[in-house]
Amino acid sequence: MAARRRHGLPGLHAGGVVELDADTLEVVGEPLRLDRYVSNVAVSPGGTLLAVELFNPDALLLVDNARRTVSAPLRGADGPVVSLAFSPDSLRLFTSSTDGTVQLWDVPTQQRLARVTPGAPGHWVFAWFDHDGKYIVAADDRGGI
């Protein structure tokens, strides 16, 4: 009998984050409880970190998935966050918000490196890192890139 593979995949959970088995979608271990609803989550490429946005009031946290520790909220985060993603090396995180901004964060220091408004203020912006993490592509809710 072959050994079962387990992959750490986050799932949204009321008041926290749960880890799911990638093959069966069964909950693995105990949920990581947070004090508010989770509205958005991103997983670092190695699966060791999660970026978690909490809803009402908005707060952006970094979660060490292996140690099950939660950072203090990132200061200066504009919300609510529409999209977020880690760079391929997991050292940078971007967030894009409903106010039209894209922010770049340094993960180790949890400091904001840049904040830009690539489109019209007040329009939702979605953003992605390219395959090697050198560029971020942003698109607004009106189709501008």
PDB file of C-alpha atoms in Angstrom:
ATOM      1  CA  MET A   1       0.000   0.000   0.000  1.00  0.00           C
ATOM      2  CA  ALA A   2       1.411   3.363  -1.021  1.00  0.00           C
ATOM      3  CA  ALA A   3       1.854   6.082   1.582  1.00  0.00           C
ATOM      4  CA  ARG A   4      -0.663   8.908   1.386  1.00  0.00           C
ATOM      5  CA  ARG A   5       0.703  12.279   0.354  1.00  0.00           C
ATOM      6  CA  ARG A   6      -0.366  15.228   2.443  1.00  0.00           C
ATOM      7  CA  HIS A   7      -0.171  18.730   1.102  1.00  0.00           C
ATOM      8  CA  GLY A   8      -0.704  21.811   3.186  1.00  0.00           C
ATOM      9  CA  LEU A   9      -3.483  23.755   1.554  1.00  0.00           C
ATOM     10  CA  PRO A  10      -5.234  26.515   3.478  1.00  0.00           C
ATOM     11  CA  GLY A  11      -8.969  26.781   3.521  1.00  0.00           C
ATOM     12  CA  LEU A  12     -11.102  29.616   4.731  1.00  0.00           C
ATOM     13  CA  HIS A  13     -12.765  28.993   8.055  1.00  0.00           C
ATOM     14  CA  ALA A  14     -15.030  31.229  10.104  1.00  0.00           C
ATOM     15  CA  GLY A  15     -12.676  32.763  12.628  1.00  0.00           C
ATOM     16  CA  GLY A  16      -9.542  31.039  11.420  1.00  0.00           C
ATOM     17  CA  VAL A  17      -7.650  28.995   8.861  1.00  0.00           C
ATOM     18  CA  VAL A  18      -7.738  25.224   8.403  1.00  0.00           C
ATOM     19  CA  GLU A  19      -5.297  22.969   6.560  1.00  0.00           C
ATOM     20  CA  LEU A  20      -6.780  20.555   4.041  1.00  0.00           C
ATOM     21  CA  ASP A  21      -5.449  17.321   2.566  1.00  0.00           C
ATOM     22  CA  ALA A  22      -4.988  18.053  -1.162  1.00  0.00           C
ATOM     23  CA  ASP A  23      -6.298  14.644  -2.232  1.00  0.00           C
ATOM     24  CA  THR A  24      -9.292  14.164   0.082  1.00  0.00           C
ATOM     25  CA  LEU A  25     -10.004  17.764   1.189  1.00  0.00           C
ATOM     26  CA  GLU A  26     -10.244  16.487   4.757  1.00  0.00           C
ATOM     27  CA  VAL A  27      -9.221  18.859   7.548  1.00  0.00           C
ATOM     28  CA  VAL A  28      -5.695  18.103   8.816  1.00  0.00           C
ATOM     29  CA  GLY A  29      -4.910  19.067  12.400  1.00  0.00           C
ATOM     30  CA  GLU A  30      -6.544  21.788  14.423  1.00  0.00           C
ATOM     31  CA  PRO A  31      -7.765  25.049  12.880  1.00  0.00           C
ATOM     32  CA  LEU A  32      -5.666  28.128  13.561  1.00  0.00           C
ATOM     33  CA  ARG A  33      -8.179  30.291  15.383  1.00  0.00           C
ATOM     34  CA  LEU A  34      -8.251  34.017  14.731  1.00  0.00           C
ATOM     35  CA  ASP A  35     -10.484  36.577  16.381  1.00  0.00           C
ATOM     36  CA  ARG A  36     -12.336  37.631  13.217  1.00  0.00           C
ATOM     37  CA  TYR A  37     -13.484  36.200   9.917  1.00  0.00           C
ATOM     38  CA  VAL A  38     -10.844  35.539   7.268  1.00  0.00           C
ATOM     39  CA  SER A  39     -11.680  37.308   4.008  1.00  0.00           C
ATOM     40  CA  ASN A  40      -8.563  36.613   1.930  1.00  0.00           C
ATOM     41  CA  VAL A  41      -5.530  34.334   2.124  1.00  0.00           C
ATOM     42  CA  ALA A  42      -2.339  33.695   0.126  1.00  0.00           C
ATOM     43  CA  VAL A  43       0.181  30.875   0.540  1.00  0.00           C
ATOM     44  CA  SER A  44       3.921  31.347   0.080  1.00  0.00           C
ATOM     45  CA  PRO A  45       5.452  29.135  -2.639  1.00  0.00           C
ATOM     46  CA  GLY A  46       7.003  26.807  -0.038  1.00  0.00           C
ATOM     47  CA  GLY A  47       3.804  26.689   1.989  1.00  0.00           C
ATOM     48  CA  THR A  48       5.500  27.894   5.160  1.00  0.00           C
ATOM     49  CA  LEU A  49       3.822  31.310   5.323  1.00  0.00           C
ATOM     50  CA  LEU A  50       0.297  32.549   4.931  1.00  0.00           C
ATOM     51  CA  ALA A  51      -0.799  36.124   4.373  1.00  0.00           C
ATOM     52  CA  VAL A  52      -4.242  36.465   5.940  1.00  0.00           C
ATOM     53  CA  GLU A  53      -6.626  39.375   5.703  1.00  0.00           C
ATOM     54  CA  LEU A  54      -9.194  39.614   8.462  1.00  0.00           C
ATOM     55  CA  PHE A  55     -12.574  41.200   7.869  1.00  0.00           C
ATOM     56  CA  ASN A  56     -14.185  44.018   9.812  1.00  0.00           C
ATOM     57  CA  PRO A  57     -12.093  45.842  10.681  1.00  0.00           C
ATOM     58  CA  ASP A  58      -9.543  44.972   8.039  1.00  0.00           C
ATOM     59  CA  ALA A  59      -6.185  43.678   9.261  1.00  0.00           C
ATOM     60  CA  LEU A  60      -3.393  41.987   7.352  1.00  0.00           C
ATOM     61  CA  LEU A  61      -1.408  39.297   9.217  1.00  0.00           C
ATOM     62  CA  LEU A  62       1.455  36.958   8.406  1.00  0.00           C
ATOM     63  CA  VAL A  63       1.120  33.418   9.748  1.00  0.00           C
ATOM     64  CA  ASP A  64       4.056  31.038  10.138  1.00  0.00           C
ATOM     65  CA  ASN A  65       2.279  27.843   9.116  1.00  0.00           C
ATOM     66  CA  ALA A  66       4.899  25.513  10.636  1.00  0.00           C
ATOM     67  CA  ARG A  67       5.130  27.255  14.012  1.00  0.00           C
ATOM     68  CA  ARG A  68       1.454  28.275  14.047  1.00  0.00           C
ATOM     69  CA  THR A  69       2.389  31.822  15.061  1.00  0.00           C
ATOM     70  CA  VAL A  70       0.643  35.013  13.966  1.00  0.00           C
ATOM     71  CA  SER A  71       2.308  38.389  13.404  1.00  0.00           C
ATOM     72  CA  ALA A  72       0.997  41.699  14.592  1.00  0.00           C
ATOM     73  CA  PRO A  73      -1.072  43.428  11.886  1.00  0.00           C
ATOM     74  CA  LEU A  74       1.072  44.955   9.148  1.00  0.00           C
ATOM     75  CA  ARG A  75       1.119  48.702   9.715  1.00  0.00           C
ATOM     76  CA  GLY A  76      -0.031  50.910   6.864  1.00  0.00           C
ATOM     77  CA  ALA A  77      -2.107  48.285   5.094  1.00  0.00           C
ATOM     78  CA  ASP A  78      -4.971  49.798   3.155  1.00  0.00           C
ATOM     79  CA  GLY A  79      -8.044  47.667   2.943  1.00  0.00           C
ATOM     80  CA  PRO A  80     -10.104  45.859   2.160  1.00  0.00           C
ATOM     81  CA  VAL A  81      -7.620  43.782   0.194  1.00  0.00           C
ATOM     82  CA  VAL A  82      -8.771  42.439  -3.172  1.00  0.00           C
ATOM     83  CA  SER A  83      -5.748  40.294  -3.991  1.00  0.00           C
ATOM     84  CA  LEU A  84      -2.480  39.343  -2.366  1.00  0.00           C
ATOM     85  CA  ALA A  85       0.431  37.111  -3.308  1.00  0.00           C
ATOM     86  CA  PHE A  86       3.958  36.197  -2.334  1.00  0.00           C
ATOM     87  CA  SER A  87       6.941  36.579  -4.645  1.00  0.00           C
ATOM     88  CA  PRO A  88       8.496  33.292  -5.819  1.00  0.00           C
ATOM     89  CA  ASP A  89      11.230  33.615  -3.146  1.00  0.00           C
ATOM     90  CA  SER A  90       8.633  34.434  -0.415  1.00  0.00           C
ATOM     91  CA  LEU A  91      10.572  37.575   0.577  1.00  0.00           C
ATOM     92  CA  ARG A  92       8.003  40.027  -0.804  1.00  0.00           C
ATOM     93  CA  LEU A  93       4.240  40.240  -0.559  1.00  0.00           C
ATOM     94  CA  PHE A  94       1.982  42.512  -2.536  1.00  0.00           C
ATOM     95  CA  THR A  95      -1.522  43.555  -1.708  1.00  0.00           C
ATOM     96  CA  SER A  96      -4.025  45.349  -3.874  1.00  0.00           C
ATOM     97  CA  SER A  97      -7.010  47.123  -2.401  1.00  0.00           C
ATOM     98  CA  THR A  98     -10.435  48.451  -3.246  1.00  0.00           C
ATOM     99  CA  ASP A  99      -9.041  51.985  -3.075  1.00  0.00           C
ATOM    100  CA  GLY A 100      -6.988  51.340  -6.234  1.00  0.00           C
ATOM    101  CA  THR A 101      -3.624  50.935  -4.513  1.00  0.00           C
ATOM    102  CA  VAL A 102      -0.969  48.253  -4.824  1.00  0.00           C
ATOM    103  CA  GLN A 103       1.451  47.869  -1.931  1.00  0.00           C
ATOM    104  CA  LEU A 104       4.710  45.947  -1.794  1.00  0.00           C
ATOM    105  CA  TRP A 105       5.851  44.511   1.566  1.00  0.00           C
ATOM    106  CA  ASP A 106       9.159  43.127   2.817  1.00  0.00           C
ATOM    107  CA  VAL A 107       8.144  39.865   4.521  1.00  0.00           C
ATOM    108  CA  PRO A 108      11.096  39.458   6.944  1.00  0.00           C
ATOM    109  CA  THR A 109      10.769  42.997   8.362  1.00  0.00           C
ATOM    110  CA  GLN A 110       6.993  43.303   7.761  1.00  0.00           C
ATOM    111  CA  GLN A 111       7.585  46.829   6.448  1.00  0.00           C
ATOM    112  CA  ARG A 112       5.848  48.420   3.477  1.00  0.00           C
ATOM    113  CA  LEU A 113       8.360  49.097   0.697  1.00  0.00           C
ATOM    114  CA  ALA A 114       6.104  50.877  -1.784  1.00  0.00           C
ATOM    115  CA  ARG A 115       2.544  52.075  -2.331  1.00  0.00           C
ATOM    116  CA  VAL A 116       1.307  53.105  -5.763  1.00  0.00           C
ATOM    117  CA  THR A 117      -2.037  53.848  -7.377  1.00  0.00           C
ATOM    118  CA  PRO A 118      -1.661  52.441 -10.892  1.00  0.00           C
ATOM    119  CA  GLY A 119      -5.170  53.319 -12.010  1.00  0.00           C
ATOM    120  CA  ALA A 120      -7.940  55.676 -11.060  1.00  0.00           C
ATOM    121  CA  PRO A 121      -8.314  56.052  -7.280  1.00  0.00           C
ATOM    122  CA  GLY A 122     -11.338  54.226  -5.936  1.00  0.00           C
ATOM    123  CA  HIS A 123     -11.240  51.415  -8.493  1.00  0.00           C
ATOM    124  CA  TRP A 124     -10.475  47.853  -7.516  1.00  0.00           C
ATOM    125  CA  VAL A 125      -7.026  46.692  -8.590  1.00  0.00           C
ATOM    126  CA  PHE A 126      -5.906  43.078  -8.902  1.00  0.00           C
ATOM    127  CA  ALA A 127      -2.190  42.285  -9.149  1.00  0.00           C
ATOM    128  CA  TRP A 128       0.126  39.325  -9.717  1.00  0.00           C
ATOM    129  CA  PHE A 129       3.860  38.649  -9.639  1.00  0.00           C
ATOM    130  CA  ASP A 130       5.347  37.343 -12.875  1.00  0.00           C
ATOM    131  CA  HIS A 131       7.020  33.903 -12.870  1.00  0.00           C
ATOM    132  CA  ASP A 132      10.394  35.096 -11.566  1.00  0.00           C
ATOM    133  CA  GLY A 133       9.099  37.808  -9.220  1.00  0.00           C
ATOM    134  CA  LYS A 134      10.758  40.664 -11.068  1.00  0.00           C
ATOM    135  CA  TYR A 135       7.549  42.413 -12.121  1.00  0.00           C
ATOM    136  CA  ILE A 136       4.057  42.911 -10.760  1.00  0.00           C
ATOM    137  CA  VAL A 137       1.220  43.136 -13.247  1.00  0.00           C
ATOM    138  CA  ALA A 138      -1.824  45.104 -12.129  1.00  0.00           C
ATOM    139  CA  ALA A 139      -5.269  45.333 -13.713  1.00  0.00           C
ATOM    140  CA  ASP A 140      -8.149  47.495 -12.537  1.00  0.00           C
ATOM    141  CA  ASP A 141     -11.860  46.703 -12.499  1.00  0.00           C
ATOM    142  CA  ARG A 142     -12.335  48.652 -15.748  1.00  0.00           C
ATOM    143  CA  GLY A 143      -9.908  46.470 -17.717  1.00  0.00           C
ATOM    144  CA  GLY A 144      -6.844  48.718 -17.560  1.00  0.00           C
ATOM    145  CA  ILE A 145      -3.462  47.021 -17.207  1.00  0.00           C
TER     146      ILE A 145
END
